[in-house]
PDB file of C-alpha atoms in Angstrom:
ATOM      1  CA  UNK A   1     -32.230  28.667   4.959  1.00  0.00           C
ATOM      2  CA  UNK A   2     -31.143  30.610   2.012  1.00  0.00           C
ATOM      3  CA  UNK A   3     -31.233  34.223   2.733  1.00  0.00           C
ATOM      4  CA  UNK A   4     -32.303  36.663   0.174  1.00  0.00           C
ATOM      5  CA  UNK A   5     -32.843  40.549   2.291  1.00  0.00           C
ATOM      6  CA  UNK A   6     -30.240  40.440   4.681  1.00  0.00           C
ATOM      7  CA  UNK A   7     -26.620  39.767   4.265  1.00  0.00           C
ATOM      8  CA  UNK A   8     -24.796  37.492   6.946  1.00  0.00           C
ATOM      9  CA  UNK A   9     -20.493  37.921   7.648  1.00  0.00           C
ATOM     10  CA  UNK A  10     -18.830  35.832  10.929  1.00  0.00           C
ATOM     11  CA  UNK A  11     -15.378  37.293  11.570  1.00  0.00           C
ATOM     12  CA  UNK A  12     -13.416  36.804  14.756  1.00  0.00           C
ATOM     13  CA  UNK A  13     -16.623  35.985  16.900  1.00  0.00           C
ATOM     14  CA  UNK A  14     -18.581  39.120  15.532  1.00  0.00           C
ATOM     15  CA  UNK A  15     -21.390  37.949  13.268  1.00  0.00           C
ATOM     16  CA  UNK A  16     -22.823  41.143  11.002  1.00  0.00           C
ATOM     17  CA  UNK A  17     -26.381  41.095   9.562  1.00  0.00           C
ATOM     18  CA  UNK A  18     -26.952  43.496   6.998  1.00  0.00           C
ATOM     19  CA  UNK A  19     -30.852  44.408   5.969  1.00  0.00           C
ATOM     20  CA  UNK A  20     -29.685  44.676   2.151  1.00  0.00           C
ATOM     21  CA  UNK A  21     -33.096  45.889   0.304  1.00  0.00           C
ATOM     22  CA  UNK A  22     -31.370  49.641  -0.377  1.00  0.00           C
ATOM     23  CA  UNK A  23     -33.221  50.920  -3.055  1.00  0.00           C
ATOM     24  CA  UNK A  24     -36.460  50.719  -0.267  1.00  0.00           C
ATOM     25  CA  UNK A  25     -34.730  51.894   2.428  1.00  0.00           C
ATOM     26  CA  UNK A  26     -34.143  48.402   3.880  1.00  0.00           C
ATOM     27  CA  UNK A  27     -38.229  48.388   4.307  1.00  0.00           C
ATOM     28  CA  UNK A  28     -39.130  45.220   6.232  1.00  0.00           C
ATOM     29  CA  UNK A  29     -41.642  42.578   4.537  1.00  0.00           C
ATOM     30  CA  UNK A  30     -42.419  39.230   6.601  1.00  0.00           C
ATOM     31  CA  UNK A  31     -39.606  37.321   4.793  1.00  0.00           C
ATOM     32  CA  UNK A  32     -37.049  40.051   5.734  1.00  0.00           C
ATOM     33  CA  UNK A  33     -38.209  39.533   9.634  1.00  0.00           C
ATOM     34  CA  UNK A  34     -37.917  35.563   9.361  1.00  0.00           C
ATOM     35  CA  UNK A  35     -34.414  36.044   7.818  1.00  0.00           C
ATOM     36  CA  UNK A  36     -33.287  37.859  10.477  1.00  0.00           C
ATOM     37  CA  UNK A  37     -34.913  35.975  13.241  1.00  0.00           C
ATOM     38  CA  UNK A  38     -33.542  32.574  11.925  1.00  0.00           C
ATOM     39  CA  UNK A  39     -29.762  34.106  11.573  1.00  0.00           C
ATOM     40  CA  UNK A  40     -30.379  35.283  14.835  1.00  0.00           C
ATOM     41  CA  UNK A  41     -31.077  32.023  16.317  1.00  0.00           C
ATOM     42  CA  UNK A  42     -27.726  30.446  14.354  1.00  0.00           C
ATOM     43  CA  UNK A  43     -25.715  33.468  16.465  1.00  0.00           C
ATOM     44  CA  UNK A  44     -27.196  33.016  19.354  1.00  0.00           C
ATOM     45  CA  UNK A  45     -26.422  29.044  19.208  1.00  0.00           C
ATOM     46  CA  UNK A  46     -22.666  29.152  17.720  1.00  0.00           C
ATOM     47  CA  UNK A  47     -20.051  28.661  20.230  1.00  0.00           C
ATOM     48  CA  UNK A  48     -17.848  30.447  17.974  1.00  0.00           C
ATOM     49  CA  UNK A  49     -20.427  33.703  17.355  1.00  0.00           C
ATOM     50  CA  UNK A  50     -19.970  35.888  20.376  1.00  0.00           C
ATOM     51  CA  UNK A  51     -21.456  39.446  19.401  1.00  0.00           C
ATOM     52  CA  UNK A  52     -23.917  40.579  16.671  1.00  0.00           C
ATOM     53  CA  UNK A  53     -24.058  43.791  14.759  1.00  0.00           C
ATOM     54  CA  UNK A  54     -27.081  44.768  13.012  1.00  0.00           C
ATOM     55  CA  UNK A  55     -27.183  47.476  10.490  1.00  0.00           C
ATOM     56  CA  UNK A  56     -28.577  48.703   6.747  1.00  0.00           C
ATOM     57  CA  UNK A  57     -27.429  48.727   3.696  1.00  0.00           C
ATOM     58  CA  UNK A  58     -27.327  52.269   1.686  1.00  0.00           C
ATOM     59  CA  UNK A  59     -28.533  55.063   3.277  1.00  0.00           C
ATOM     60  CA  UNK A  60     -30.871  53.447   5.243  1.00  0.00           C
ATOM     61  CA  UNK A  61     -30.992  51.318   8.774  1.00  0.00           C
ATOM     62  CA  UNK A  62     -34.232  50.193   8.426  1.00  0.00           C
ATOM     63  CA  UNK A  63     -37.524  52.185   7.061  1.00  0.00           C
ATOM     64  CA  UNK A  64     -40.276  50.695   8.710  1.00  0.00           C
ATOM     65  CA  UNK A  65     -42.711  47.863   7.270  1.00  0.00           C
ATOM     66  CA  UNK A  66     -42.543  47.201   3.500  1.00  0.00           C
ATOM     67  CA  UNK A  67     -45.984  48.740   2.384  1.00  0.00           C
ATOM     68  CA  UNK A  68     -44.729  48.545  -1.274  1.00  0.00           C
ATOM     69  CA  UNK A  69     -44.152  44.764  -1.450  1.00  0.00           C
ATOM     70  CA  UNK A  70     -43.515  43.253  -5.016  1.00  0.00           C
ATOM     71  CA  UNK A  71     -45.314  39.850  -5.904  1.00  0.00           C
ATOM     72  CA  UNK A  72     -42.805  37.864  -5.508  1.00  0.00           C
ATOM     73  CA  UNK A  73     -42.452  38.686  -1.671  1.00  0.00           C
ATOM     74  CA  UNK A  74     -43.888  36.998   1.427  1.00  0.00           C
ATOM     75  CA  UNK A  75     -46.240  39.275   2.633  1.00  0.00           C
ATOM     76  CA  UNK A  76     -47.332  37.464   6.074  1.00  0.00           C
ATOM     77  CA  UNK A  77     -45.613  34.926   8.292  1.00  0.00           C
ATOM     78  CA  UNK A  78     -44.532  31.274   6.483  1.00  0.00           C
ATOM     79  CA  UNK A  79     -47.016  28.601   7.634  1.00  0.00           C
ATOM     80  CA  UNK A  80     -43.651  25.882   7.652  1.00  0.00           C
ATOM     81  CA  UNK A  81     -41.562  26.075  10.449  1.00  0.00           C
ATOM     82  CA  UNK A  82     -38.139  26.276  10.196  1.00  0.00           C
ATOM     83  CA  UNK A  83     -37.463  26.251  13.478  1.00  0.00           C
ATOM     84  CA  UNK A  84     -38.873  25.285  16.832  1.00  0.00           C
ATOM     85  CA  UNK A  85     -41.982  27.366  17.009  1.00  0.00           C
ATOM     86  CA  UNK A  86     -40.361  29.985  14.636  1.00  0.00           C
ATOM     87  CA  UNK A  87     -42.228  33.278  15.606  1.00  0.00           C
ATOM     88  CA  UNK A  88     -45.575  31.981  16.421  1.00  0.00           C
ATOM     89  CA  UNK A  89     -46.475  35.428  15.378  1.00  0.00           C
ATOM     90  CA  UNK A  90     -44.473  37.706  12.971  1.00  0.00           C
ATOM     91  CA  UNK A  91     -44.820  40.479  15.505  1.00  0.00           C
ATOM     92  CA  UNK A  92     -42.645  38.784  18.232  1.00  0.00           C
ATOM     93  CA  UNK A  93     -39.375  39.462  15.927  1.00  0.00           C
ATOM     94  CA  UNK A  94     -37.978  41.993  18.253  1.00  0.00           C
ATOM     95  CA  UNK A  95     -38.215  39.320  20.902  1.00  0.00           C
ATOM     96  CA  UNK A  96     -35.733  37.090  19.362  1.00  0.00           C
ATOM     97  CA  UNK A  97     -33.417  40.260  19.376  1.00  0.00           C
ATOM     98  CA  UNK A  98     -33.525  40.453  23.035  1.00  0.00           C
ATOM     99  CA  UNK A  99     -33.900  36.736  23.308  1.00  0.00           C
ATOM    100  CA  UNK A 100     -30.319  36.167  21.545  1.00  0.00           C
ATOM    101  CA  UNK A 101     -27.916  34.777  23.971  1.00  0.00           C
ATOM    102  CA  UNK A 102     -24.952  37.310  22.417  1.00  0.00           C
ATOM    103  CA  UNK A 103     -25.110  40.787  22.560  1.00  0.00           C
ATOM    104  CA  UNK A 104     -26.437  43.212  19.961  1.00  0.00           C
ATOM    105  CA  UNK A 105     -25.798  46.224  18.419  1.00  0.00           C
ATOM    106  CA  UNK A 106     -27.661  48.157  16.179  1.00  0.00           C
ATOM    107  CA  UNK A 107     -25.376  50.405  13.929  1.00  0.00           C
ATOM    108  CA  UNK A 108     -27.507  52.810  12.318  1.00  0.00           C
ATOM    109  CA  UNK A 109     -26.645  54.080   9.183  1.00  0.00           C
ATOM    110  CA  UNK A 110     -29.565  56.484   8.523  1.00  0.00           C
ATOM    111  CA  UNK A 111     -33.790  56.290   8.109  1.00  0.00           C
ATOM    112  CA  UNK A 112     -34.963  54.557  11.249  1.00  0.00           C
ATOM    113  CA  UNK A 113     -38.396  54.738  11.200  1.00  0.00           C
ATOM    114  CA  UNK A 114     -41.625  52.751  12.438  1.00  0.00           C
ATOM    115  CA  UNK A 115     -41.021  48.996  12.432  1.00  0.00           C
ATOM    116  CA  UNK A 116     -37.149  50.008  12.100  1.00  0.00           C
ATOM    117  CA  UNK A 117     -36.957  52.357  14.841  1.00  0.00           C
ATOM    118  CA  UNK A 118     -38.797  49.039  16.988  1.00  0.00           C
ATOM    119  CA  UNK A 119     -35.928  47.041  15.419  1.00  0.00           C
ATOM    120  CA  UNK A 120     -32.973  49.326  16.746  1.00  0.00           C
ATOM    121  CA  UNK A 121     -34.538  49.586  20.453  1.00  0.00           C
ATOM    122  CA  UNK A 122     -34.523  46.114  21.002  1.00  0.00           C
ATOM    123  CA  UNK A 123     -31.064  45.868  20.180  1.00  0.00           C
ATOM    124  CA  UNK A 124     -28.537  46.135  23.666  1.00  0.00           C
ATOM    125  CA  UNK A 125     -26.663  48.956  22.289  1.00  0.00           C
ATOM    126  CA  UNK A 126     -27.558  51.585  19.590  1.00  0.00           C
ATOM    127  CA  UNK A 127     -24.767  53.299  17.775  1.00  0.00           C
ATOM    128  CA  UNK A 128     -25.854  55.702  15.087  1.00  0.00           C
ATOM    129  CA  UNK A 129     -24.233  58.234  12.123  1.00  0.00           C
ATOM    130  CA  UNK A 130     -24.226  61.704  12.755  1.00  0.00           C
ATOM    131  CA  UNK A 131     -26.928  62.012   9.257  1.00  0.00           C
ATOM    132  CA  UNK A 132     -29.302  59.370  10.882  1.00  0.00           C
ATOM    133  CA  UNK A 133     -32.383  60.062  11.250  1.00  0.00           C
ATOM    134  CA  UNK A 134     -35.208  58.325  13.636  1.00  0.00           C
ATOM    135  CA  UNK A 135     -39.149  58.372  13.970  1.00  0.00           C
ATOM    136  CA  UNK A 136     -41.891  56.680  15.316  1.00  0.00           C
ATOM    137  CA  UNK A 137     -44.016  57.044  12.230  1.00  0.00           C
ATOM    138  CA  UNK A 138     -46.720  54.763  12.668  1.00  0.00           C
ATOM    139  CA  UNK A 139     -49.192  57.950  13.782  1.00  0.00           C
ATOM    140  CA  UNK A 140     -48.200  59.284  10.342  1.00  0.00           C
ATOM    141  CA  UNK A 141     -49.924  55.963   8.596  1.00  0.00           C
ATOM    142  CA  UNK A 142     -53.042  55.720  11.101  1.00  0.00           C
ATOM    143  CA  UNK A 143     -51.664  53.271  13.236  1.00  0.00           C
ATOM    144  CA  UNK A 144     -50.165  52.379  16.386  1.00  0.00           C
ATOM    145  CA  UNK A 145     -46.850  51.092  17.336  1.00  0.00           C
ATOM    146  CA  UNK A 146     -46.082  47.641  16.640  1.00  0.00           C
ATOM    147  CA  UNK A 147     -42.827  45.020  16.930  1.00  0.00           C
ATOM    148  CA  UNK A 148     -42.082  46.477  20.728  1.00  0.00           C
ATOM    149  CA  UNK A 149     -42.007  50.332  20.098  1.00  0.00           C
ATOM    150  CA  UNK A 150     -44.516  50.804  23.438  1.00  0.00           C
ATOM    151  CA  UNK A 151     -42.147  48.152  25.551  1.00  0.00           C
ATOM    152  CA  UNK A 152     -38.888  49.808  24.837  1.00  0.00           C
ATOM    153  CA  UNK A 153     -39.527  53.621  24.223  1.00  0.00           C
ATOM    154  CA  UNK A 154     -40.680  54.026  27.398  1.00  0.00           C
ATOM    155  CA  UNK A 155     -38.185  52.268  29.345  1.00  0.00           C
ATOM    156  CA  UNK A 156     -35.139  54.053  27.278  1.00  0.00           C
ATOM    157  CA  UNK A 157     -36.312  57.792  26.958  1.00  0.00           C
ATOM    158  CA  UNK A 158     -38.997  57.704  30.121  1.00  0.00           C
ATOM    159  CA  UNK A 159     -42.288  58.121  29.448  1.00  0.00           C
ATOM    160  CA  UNK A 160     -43.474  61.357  28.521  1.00  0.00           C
ATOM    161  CA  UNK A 161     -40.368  61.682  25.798  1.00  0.00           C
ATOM    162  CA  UNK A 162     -42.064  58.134  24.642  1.00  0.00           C
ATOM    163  CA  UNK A 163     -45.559  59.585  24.148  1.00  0.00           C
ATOM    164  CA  UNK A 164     -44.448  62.548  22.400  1.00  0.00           C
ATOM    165  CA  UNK A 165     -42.697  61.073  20.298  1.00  0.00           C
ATOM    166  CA  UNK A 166     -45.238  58.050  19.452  1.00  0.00           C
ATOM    167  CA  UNK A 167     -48.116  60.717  19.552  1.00  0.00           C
ATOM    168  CA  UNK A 168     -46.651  63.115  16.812  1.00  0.00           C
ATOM    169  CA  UNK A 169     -44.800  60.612  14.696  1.00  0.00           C
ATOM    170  CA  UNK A 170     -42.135  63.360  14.243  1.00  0.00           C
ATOM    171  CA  UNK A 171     -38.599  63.015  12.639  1.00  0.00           C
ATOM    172  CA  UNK A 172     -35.435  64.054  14.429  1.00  0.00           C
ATOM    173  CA  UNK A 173     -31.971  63.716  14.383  1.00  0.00           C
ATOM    174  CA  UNK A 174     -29.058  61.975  15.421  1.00  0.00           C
ATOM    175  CA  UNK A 175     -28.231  64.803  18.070  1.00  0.00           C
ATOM    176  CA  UNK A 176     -31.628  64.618  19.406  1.00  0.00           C
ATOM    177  CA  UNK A 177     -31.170  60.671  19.416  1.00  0.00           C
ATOM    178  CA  UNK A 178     -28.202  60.990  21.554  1.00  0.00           C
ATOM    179  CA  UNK A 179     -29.642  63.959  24.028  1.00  0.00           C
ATOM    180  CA  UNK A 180     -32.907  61.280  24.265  1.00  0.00           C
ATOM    181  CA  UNK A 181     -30.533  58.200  25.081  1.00  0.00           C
ATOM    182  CA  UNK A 182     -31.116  56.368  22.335  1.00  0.00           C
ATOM    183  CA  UNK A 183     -27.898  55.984  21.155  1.00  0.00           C
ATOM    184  CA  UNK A 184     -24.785  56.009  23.087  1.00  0.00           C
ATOM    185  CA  UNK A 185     -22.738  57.848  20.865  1.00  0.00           C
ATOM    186  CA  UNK A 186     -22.512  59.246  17.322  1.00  0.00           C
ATOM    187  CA  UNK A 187     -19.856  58.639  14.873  1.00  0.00           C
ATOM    188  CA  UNK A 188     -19.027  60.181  11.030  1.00  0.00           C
ATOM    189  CA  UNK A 189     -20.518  58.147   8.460  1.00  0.00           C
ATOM    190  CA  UNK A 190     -17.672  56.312   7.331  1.00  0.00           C
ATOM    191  CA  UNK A 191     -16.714  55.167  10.980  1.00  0.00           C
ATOM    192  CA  UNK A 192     -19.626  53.954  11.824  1.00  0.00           C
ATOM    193  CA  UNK A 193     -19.301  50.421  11.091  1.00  0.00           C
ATOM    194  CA  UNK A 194     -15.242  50.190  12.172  1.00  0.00           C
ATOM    195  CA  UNK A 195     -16.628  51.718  15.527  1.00  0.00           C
ATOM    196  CA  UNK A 196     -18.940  49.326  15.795  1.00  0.00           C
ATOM    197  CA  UNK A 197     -16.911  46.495  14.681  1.00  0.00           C
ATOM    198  CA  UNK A 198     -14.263  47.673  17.367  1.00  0.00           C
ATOM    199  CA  UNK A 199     -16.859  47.804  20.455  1.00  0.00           C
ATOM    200  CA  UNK A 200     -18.235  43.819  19.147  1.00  0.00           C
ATOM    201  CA  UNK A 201     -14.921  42.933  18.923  1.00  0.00           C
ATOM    202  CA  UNK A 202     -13.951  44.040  22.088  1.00  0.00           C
ATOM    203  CA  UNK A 203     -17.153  42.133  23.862  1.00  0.00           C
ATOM    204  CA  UNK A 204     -16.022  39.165  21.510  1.00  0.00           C
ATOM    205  CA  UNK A 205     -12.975  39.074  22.878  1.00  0.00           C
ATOM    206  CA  UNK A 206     -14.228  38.935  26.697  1.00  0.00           C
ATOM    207  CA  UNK A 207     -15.377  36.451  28.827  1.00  0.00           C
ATOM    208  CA  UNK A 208     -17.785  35.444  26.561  1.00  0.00           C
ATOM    209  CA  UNK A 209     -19.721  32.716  29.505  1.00  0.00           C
ATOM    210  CA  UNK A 210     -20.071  35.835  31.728  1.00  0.00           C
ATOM    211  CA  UNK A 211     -21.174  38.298  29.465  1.00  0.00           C
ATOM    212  CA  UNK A 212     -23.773  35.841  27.922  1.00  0.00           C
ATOM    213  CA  UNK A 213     -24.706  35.368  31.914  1.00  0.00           C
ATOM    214  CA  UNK A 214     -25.158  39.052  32.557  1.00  0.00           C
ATOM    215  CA  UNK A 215     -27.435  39.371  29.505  1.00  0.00           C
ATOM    216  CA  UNK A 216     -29.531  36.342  30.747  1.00  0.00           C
ATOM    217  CA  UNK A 217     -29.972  37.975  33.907  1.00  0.00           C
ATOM    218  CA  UNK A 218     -30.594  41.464  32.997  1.00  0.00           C
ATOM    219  CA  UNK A 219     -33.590  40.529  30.948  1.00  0.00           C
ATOM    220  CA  UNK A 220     -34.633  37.476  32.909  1.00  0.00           C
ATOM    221  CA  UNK A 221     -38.295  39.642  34.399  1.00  0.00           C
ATOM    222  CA  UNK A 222     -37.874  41.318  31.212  1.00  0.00           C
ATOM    223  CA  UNK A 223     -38.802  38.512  28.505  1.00  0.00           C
ATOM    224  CA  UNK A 224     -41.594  36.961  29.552  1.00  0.00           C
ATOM    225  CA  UNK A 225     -43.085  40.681  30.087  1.00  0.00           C
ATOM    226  CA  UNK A 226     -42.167  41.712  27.165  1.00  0.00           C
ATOM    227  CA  UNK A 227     -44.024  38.640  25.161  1.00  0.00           C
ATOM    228  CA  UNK A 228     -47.148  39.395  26.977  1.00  0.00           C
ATOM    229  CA  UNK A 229     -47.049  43.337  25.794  1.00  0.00           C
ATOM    230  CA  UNK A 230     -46.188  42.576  22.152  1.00  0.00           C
ATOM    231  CA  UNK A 231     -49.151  39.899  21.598  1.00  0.00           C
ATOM    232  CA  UNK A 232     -50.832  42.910  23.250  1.00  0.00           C
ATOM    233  CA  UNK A 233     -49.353  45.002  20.733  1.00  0.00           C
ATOM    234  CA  UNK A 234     -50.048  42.638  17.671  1.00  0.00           C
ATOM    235  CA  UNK A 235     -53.893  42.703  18.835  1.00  0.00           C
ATOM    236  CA  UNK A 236     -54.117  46.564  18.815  1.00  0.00           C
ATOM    237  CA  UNK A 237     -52.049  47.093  15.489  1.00  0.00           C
ATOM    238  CA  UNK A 238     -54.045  44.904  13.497  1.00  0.00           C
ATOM    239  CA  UNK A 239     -57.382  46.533  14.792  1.00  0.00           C
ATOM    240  CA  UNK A 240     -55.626  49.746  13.998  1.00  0.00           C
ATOM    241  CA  UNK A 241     -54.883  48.361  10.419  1.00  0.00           C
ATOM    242  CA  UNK A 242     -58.625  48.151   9.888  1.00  0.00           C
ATOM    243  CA  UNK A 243     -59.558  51.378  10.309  1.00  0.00           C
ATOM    244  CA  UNK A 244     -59.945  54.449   7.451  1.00  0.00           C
ATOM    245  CA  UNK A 245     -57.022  56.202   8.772  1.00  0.00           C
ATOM    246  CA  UNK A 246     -54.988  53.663   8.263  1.00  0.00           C
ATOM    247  CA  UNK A 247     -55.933  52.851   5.012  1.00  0.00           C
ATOM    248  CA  UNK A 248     -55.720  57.347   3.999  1.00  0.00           C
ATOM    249  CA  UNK A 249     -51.817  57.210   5.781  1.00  0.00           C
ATOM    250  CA  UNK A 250     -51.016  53.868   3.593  1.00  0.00           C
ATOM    251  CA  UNK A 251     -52.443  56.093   0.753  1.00  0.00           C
ATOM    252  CA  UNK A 252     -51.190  59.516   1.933  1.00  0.00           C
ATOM    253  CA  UNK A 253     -47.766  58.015   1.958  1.00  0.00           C
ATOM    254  CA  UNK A 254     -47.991  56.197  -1.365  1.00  0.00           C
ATOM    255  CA  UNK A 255     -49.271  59.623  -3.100  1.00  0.00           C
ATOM    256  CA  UNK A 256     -46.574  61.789  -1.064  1.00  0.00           C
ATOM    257  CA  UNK A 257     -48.906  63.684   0.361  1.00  0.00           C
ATOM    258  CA  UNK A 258     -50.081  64.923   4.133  1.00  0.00           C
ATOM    259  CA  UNK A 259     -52.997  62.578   5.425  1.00  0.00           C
ATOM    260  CA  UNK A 260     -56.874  64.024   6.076  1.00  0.00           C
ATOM    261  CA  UNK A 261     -57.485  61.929   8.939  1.00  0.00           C
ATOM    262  CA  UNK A 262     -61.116  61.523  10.539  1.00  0.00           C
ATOM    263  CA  UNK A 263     -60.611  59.600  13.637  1.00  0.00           C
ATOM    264  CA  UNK A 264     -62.828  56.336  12.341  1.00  0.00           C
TER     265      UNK A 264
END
């Protein structure tokens, strides 16, 4: 398929998708999810693709979901499959992070937020810029946590650090990232990419059968767990969607403004 929100380069086994909507932040609409999934599925199937980077173009990894969508964009899952199955639900995109046969990293160039920050968790290894900057968000907009952000929180930062941090919806930084564990290590903002490139590169050039065997078997309980929770998840979020605070943080956030929430 013909890509128009993410940008794909294959270089000496590391394949790099770029989320290349800058001027919103690299805000996720349903066509920017089926983008990534299917150039996910090419990497995970090419012989000669043996580690992915993900990361944002701007000053942005990845804001959250698009809530500004122009016309022209999809604004819920294709009906034609491209591939087997594609997604049977939009909301299992973070699966087909984990599900990817190569290994992932998330390089994350700055706002991480809400469907973003659920974006960079599923990802095997997070490497951020020191002026990143991460949140849960979706408390801010009425909602609860969607694309994975209740499977992987928890297991990364343990579970009280998770509930905080999905309770209050708060914005922190890159240090507090890397005290939580949700990176593994910061980097200026122009290394961030040549880091990243180097640590792909160096998995690229490894044993690529065994590494692509460890991966299998470190998430083998994992996946089919992690399925069940997020068509969990999609059930809840869409309730969520439906009810007046979500519809005052949609408009809160569109009129920059705090929300008046009334708990109905």
């Amino acid at each position: 398929m013909e890509y128009r929100d993410i940008l794909v380069e294959q270089r000496d086994g590391v394949v790099t998708l770029t989320l290349n909507k800058p001027d919103r932040l690299n805000a996720m609409s349903w066509n920017t999810w089926e983008e990534l999934v299917d150039a996910l599925r090419h990497a995970s199937e090419d012989d000669d693709s043996k580690a992915v980077i993900i990361t944002g173009a701007g000053r942005g990894f990845c804001s959250g979901s698009d809530l500004r969508p122009s016309t022209s964009e999809v604004e819920a899952p294709r009906k034609e499959v491209s591939r087997t199955g594609w997604l049977r639900s939009g909301y299992l995109a973070t699966y087909e992070v984990v599900a990817c046969q190569k290994p992932t990293i998330a390089a994350i160039n700055g706002t991480t937020a809400g469907a973003g920050f659920s974006l960079a968790l599923a990802c095997d290894i997070r490497i951020a810029s020191e002026t990143a900057r991460f949140g849960t968000i979706f408390a801010r907009r009425g909602l609860s946590p969607d694309f994975g952000c209740t499977f992987f929180l928890p297991r990364i930062v343990g579970l009280s650090q998770a509930l905080e941090l999905m309770y209050t919806g708060d914005i922190f930084d890159a240090q507090k990232a890397l005290s939580l564990g949700l990176v593994s290590r910061l980097t200026t903002p122009d290394q961030l990419l040549p880091v990243a490139i180097e640590l792909a590169g160096r998995i690229a050039r490894g044993p690529s059968l065994a590494i692509e065997i460890t991966k299998r078997l470190t998430y083998r309980r994992v996946l089919p767990e992690m399925e069940d929770h997020l068509r969990l998840e999609e059930h809840w979020s869409r309730l969520s969607q439906t009810t007046e605070d979500a519809r005052e943080g949609v408009r809160s956030f569109l009129e920059k403004r705090e929300p008046k929430f009334q708990g109905r």
